[in-house]
Short mmCIF file of C-alpha atoms in Angstrom, two decimals:
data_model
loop_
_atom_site.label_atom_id
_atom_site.label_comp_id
_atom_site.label_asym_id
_atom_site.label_seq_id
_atom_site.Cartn_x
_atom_site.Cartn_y
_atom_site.Cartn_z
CA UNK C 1 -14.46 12.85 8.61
CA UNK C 2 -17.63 10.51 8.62
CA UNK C 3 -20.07 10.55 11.30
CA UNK C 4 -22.99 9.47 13.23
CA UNK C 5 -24.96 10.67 15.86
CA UNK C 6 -27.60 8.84 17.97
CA UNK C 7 -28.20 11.41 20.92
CA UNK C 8 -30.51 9.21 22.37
CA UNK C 9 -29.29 5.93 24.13
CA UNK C 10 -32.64 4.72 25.14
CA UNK C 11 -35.93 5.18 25.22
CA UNK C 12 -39.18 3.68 26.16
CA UNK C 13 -42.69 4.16 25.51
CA UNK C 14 -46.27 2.41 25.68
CA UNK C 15 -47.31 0.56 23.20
CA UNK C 16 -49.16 2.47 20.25
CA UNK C 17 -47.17 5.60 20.78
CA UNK C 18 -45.16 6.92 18.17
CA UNK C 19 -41.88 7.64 18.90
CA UNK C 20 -38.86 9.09 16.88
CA UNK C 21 -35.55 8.33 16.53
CA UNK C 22 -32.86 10.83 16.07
CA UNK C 23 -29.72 10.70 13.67
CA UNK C 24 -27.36 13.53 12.45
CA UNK C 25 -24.39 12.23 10.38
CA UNK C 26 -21.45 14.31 9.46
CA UNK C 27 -19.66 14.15 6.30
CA UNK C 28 -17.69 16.23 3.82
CA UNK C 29 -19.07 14.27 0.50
CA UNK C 30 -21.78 15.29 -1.40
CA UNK C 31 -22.36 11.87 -2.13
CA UNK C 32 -23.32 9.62 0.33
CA UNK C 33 -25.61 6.84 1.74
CA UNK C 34 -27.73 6.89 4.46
CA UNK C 35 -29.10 3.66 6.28
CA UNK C 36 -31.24 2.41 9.07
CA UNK C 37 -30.50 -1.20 10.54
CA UNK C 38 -32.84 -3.04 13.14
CA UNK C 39 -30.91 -5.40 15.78
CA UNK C 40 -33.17 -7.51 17.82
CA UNK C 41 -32.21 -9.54 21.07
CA UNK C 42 -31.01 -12.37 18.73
CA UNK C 43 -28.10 -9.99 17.55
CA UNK C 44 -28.29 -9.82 13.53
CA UNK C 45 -28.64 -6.92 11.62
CA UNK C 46 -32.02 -5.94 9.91
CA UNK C 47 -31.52 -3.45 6.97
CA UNK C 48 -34.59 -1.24 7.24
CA UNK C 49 -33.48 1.33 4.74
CA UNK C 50 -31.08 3.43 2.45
CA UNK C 51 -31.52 6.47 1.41
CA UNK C 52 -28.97 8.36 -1.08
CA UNK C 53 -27.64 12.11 -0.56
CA UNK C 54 -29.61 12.71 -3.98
CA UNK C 55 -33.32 12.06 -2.81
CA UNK C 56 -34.53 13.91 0.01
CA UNK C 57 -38.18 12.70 -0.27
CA UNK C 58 -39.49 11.12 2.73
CA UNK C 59 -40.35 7.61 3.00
CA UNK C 60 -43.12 5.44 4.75
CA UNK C 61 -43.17 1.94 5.04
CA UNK C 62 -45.94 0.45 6.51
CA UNK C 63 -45.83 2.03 10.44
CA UNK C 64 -42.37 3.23 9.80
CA UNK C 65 -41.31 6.49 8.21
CA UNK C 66 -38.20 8.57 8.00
CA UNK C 67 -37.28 11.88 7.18
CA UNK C 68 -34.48 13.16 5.47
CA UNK C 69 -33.48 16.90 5.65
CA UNK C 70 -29.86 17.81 4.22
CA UNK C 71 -30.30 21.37 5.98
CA UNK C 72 -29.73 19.69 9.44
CA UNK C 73 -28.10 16.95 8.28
CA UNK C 74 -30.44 14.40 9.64
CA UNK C 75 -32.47 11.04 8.57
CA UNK C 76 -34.71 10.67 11.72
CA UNK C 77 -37.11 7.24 11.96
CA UNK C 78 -40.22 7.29 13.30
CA UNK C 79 -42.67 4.54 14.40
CA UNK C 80 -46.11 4.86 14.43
CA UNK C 81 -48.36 2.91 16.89
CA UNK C 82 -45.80 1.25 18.30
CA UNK C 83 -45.57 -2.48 19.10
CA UNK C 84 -43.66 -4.43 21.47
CA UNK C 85 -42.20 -6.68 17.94
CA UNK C 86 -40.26 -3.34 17.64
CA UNK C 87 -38.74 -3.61 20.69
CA UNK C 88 -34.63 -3.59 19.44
CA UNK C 89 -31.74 -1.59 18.85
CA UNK C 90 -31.65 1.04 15.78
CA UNK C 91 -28.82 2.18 13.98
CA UNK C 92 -27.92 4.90 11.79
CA UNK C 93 -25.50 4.25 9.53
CA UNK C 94 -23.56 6.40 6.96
CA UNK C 95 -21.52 5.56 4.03
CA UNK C 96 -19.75 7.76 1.28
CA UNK C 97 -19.66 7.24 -2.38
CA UNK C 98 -16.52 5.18 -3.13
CA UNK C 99 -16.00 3.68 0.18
CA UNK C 100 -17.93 0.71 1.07
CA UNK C 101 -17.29 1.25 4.62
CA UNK C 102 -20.72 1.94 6.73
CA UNK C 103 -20.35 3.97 9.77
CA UNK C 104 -22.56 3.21 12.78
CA UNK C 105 -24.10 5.30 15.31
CA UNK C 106 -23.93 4.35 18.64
CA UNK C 107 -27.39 2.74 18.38
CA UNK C 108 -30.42 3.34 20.44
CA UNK C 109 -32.04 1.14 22.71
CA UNK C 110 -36.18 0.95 22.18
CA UNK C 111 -38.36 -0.49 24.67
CA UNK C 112 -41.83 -0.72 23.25
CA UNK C 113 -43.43 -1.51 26.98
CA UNK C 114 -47.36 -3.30 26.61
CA UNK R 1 -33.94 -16.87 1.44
CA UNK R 2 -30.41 -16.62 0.96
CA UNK R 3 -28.64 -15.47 4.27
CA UNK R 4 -25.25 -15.07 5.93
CA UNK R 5 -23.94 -17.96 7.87
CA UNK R 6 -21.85 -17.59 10.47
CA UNK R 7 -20.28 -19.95 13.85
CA UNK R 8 -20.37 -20.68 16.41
CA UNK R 9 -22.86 -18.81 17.41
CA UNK R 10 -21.14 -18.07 20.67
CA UNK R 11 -17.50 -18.56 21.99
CA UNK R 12 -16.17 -18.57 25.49
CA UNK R 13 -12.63 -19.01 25.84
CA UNK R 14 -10.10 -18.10 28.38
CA UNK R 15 -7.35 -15.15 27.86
CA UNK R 16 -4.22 -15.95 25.67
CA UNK R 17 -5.93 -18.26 24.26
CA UNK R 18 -6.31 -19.12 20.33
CA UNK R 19 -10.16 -18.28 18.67
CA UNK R 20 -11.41 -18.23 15.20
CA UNK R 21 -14.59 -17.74 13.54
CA UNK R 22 -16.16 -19.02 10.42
CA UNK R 23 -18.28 -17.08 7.94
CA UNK R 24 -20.18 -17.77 4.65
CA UNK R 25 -21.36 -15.09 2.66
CA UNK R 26 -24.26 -15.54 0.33
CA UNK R 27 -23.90 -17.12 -2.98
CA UNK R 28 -22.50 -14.49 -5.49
CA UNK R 29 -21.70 -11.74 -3.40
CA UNK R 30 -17.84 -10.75 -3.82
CA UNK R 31 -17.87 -8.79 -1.12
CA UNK R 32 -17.28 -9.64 2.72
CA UNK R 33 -16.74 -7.92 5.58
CA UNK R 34 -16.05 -8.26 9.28
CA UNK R 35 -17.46 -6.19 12.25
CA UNK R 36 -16.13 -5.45 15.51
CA UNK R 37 -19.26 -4.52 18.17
CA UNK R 38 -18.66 -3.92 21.86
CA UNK R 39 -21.30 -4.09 23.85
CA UNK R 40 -23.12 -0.81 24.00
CA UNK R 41 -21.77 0.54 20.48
CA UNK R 42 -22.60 0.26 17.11
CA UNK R 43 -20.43 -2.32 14.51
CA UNK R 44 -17.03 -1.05 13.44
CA UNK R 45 -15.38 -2.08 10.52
CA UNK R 46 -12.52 -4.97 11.13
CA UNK R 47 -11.87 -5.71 7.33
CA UNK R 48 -13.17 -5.49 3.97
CA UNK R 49 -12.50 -8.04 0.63
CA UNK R 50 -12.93 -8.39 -2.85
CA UNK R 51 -13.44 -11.64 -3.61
CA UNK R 52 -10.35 -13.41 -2.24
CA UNK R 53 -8.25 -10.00 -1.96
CA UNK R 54 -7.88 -7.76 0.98
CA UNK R 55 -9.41 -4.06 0.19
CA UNK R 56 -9.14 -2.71 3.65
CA UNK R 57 -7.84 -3.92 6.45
CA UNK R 58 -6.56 -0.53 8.24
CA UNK R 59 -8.70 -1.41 11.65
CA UNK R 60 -7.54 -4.99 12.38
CA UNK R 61 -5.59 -5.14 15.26
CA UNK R 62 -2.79 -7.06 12.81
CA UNK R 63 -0.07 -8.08 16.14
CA UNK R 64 -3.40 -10.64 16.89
CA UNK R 65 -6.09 -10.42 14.23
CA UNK R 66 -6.07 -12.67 11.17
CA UNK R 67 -8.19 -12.98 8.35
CA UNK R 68 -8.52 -14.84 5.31
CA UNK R 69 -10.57 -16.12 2.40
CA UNK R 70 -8.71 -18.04 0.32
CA UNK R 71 -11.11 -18.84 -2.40
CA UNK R 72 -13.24 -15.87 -2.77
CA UNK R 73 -15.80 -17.59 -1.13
CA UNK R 74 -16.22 -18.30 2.65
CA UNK R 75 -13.87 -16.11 5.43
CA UNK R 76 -12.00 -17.19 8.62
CA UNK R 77 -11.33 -15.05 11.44
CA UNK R 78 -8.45 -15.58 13.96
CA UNK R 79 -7.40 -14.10 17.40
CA UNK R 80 -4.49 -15.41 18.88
CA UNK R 81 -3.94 -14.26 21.63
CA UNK R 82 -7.63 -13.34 22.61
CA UNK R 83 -7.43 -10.78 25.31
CA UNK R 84 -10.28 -9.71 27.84
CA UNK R 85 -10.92 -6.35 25.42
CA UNK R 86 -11.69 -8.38 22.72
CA UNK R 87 -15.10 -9.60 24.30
CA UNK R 88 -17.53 -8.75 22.10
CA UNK R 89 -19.91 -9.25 19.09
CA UNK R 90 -18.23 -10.68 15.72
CA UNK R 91 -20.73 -9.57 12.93
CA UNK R 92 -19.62 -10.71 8.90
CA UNK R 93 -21.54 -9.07 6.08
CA UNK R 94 -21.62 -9.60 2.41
CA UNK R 95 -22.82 -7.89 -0.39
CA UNK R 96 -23.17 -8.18 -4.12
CA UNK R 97 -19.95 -6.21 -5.11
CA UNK R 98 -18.05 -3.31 -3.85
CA UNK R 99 -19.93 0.05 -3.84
CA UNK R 100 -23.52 -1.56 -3.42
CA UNK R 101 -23.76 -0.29 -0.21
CA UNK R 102 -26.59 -2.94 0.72
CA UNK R 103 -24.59 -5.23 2.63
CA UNK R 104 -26.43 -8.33 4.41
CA UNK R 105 -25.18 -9.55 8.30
CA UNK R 106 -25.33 -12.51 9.69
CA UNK R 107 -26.45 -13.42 13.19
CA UNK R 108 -22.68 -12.84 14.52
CA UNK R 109 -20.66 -14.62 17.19
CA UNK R 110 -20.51 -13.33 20.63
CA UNK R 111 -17.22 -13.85 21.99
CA UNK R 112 -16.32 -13.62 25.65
CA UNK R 113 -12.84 -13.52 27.11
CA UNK R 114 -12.12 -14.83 29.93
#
């Protein structure tokens, strides 16, 4: 069965910390999809990333990163020197080859304070 | 840029009463989806089509839940009757075609029962 784990609900910290999010999926495919989606106070849903089951190389975007490690089965995001723009809900987000369904996480709540 | 459309925006209306919500997926993209998100989780998956066709609708609540899109193109959602559990956030998605796995949201309609 297909997965997602956000262990942390919320979290806050000062502006130019860096802070990291935590994901661990489950799933019995060996192909899969892995995503990250941004939800601001105005409610939409910002695709950040995907990542494939194939391509464990990390990935940095600007001030955001995330690392992939099959081993643990987790895609963690990390922000570096935070802002309060990134103030919003994450979610990880898992879907298997074949099904177009996307699981969610739970989401976590980040509060970027000034 | 080519986005999701979706209204109202919000919707208050009173318990056993009849509610439906409009979506319009971008131009070209055959597939559509609905989301179901309470408050405090992430989206769950309502119903899935191809083009005008139903590919999954196994989490619609069916004794209440409606959906259609009769041309392939833009999607109504129905509840009737809307009960105080169904308070939530109404999120559609599109994306190019089935297995793309990079699905676009819309800004979603927050429904609350009353």
């Amino acid at each position: 069965a297909q997965k997602v784990t956000q262990a942390q609900t919320e979290i806050s910290v000062v502006e130019k910390e860096d802070v990291t999010l935590d994901c661990v999926y489950e799933t019995r495919d060996t192909t899969y999809y892995l995503f990250w989606y941004k939800q601001p106070p105005s409610g939409e849903l910002v695709f950040l990333i995907r990542r494939n089951s194939f391509d464990e190389q990390n990935e940095i975007s600007g001030r955001y990163s995330w690392n992939f490690q099959k081993s643990t089965s987790s895609f963690n995001f990390t922000i570096t020197a935070s802002q309060v723009v990134d103030s919003a809900v994450y979610f990880c987000a898992l879907s298997e080859a074949g099904d177009d369904k996307i699981i969610f996480g739970k989401g976590t709540r980040l509060h970027i304070l000034p | 840029e080519a986005e999701v459309a979706q209204s109202p925006r919000y919707k208050i209306t009173e318990k056993s009463q009849a509610v439906a919500f409009w979506c319009d997926p971008i131009s070209g993209h055959a597939t559509l989806y609905w989301y179901r998100q309470i408050l405090g989780q992430g989206p769950e998956l309502l119903v899935q089509f191809q083009d005008e066709s139903v590919v999954d609708d196994s989490q619609l609540p069916k004794d209440r839940f409606s959906a259609e899109r009769l041309k392939g193109v833009d999607s109504t959602l129905k509840i009737q009757p809307a009960e105080l559990g169904d308070s939530a956030m109404y999120l559609c998605a599109s994306s190019l075609e089935r297995g793309s796995t990079e699905a676009f949201f819309g800004q979603g309609t927050r429904l609350t029962v009353v």
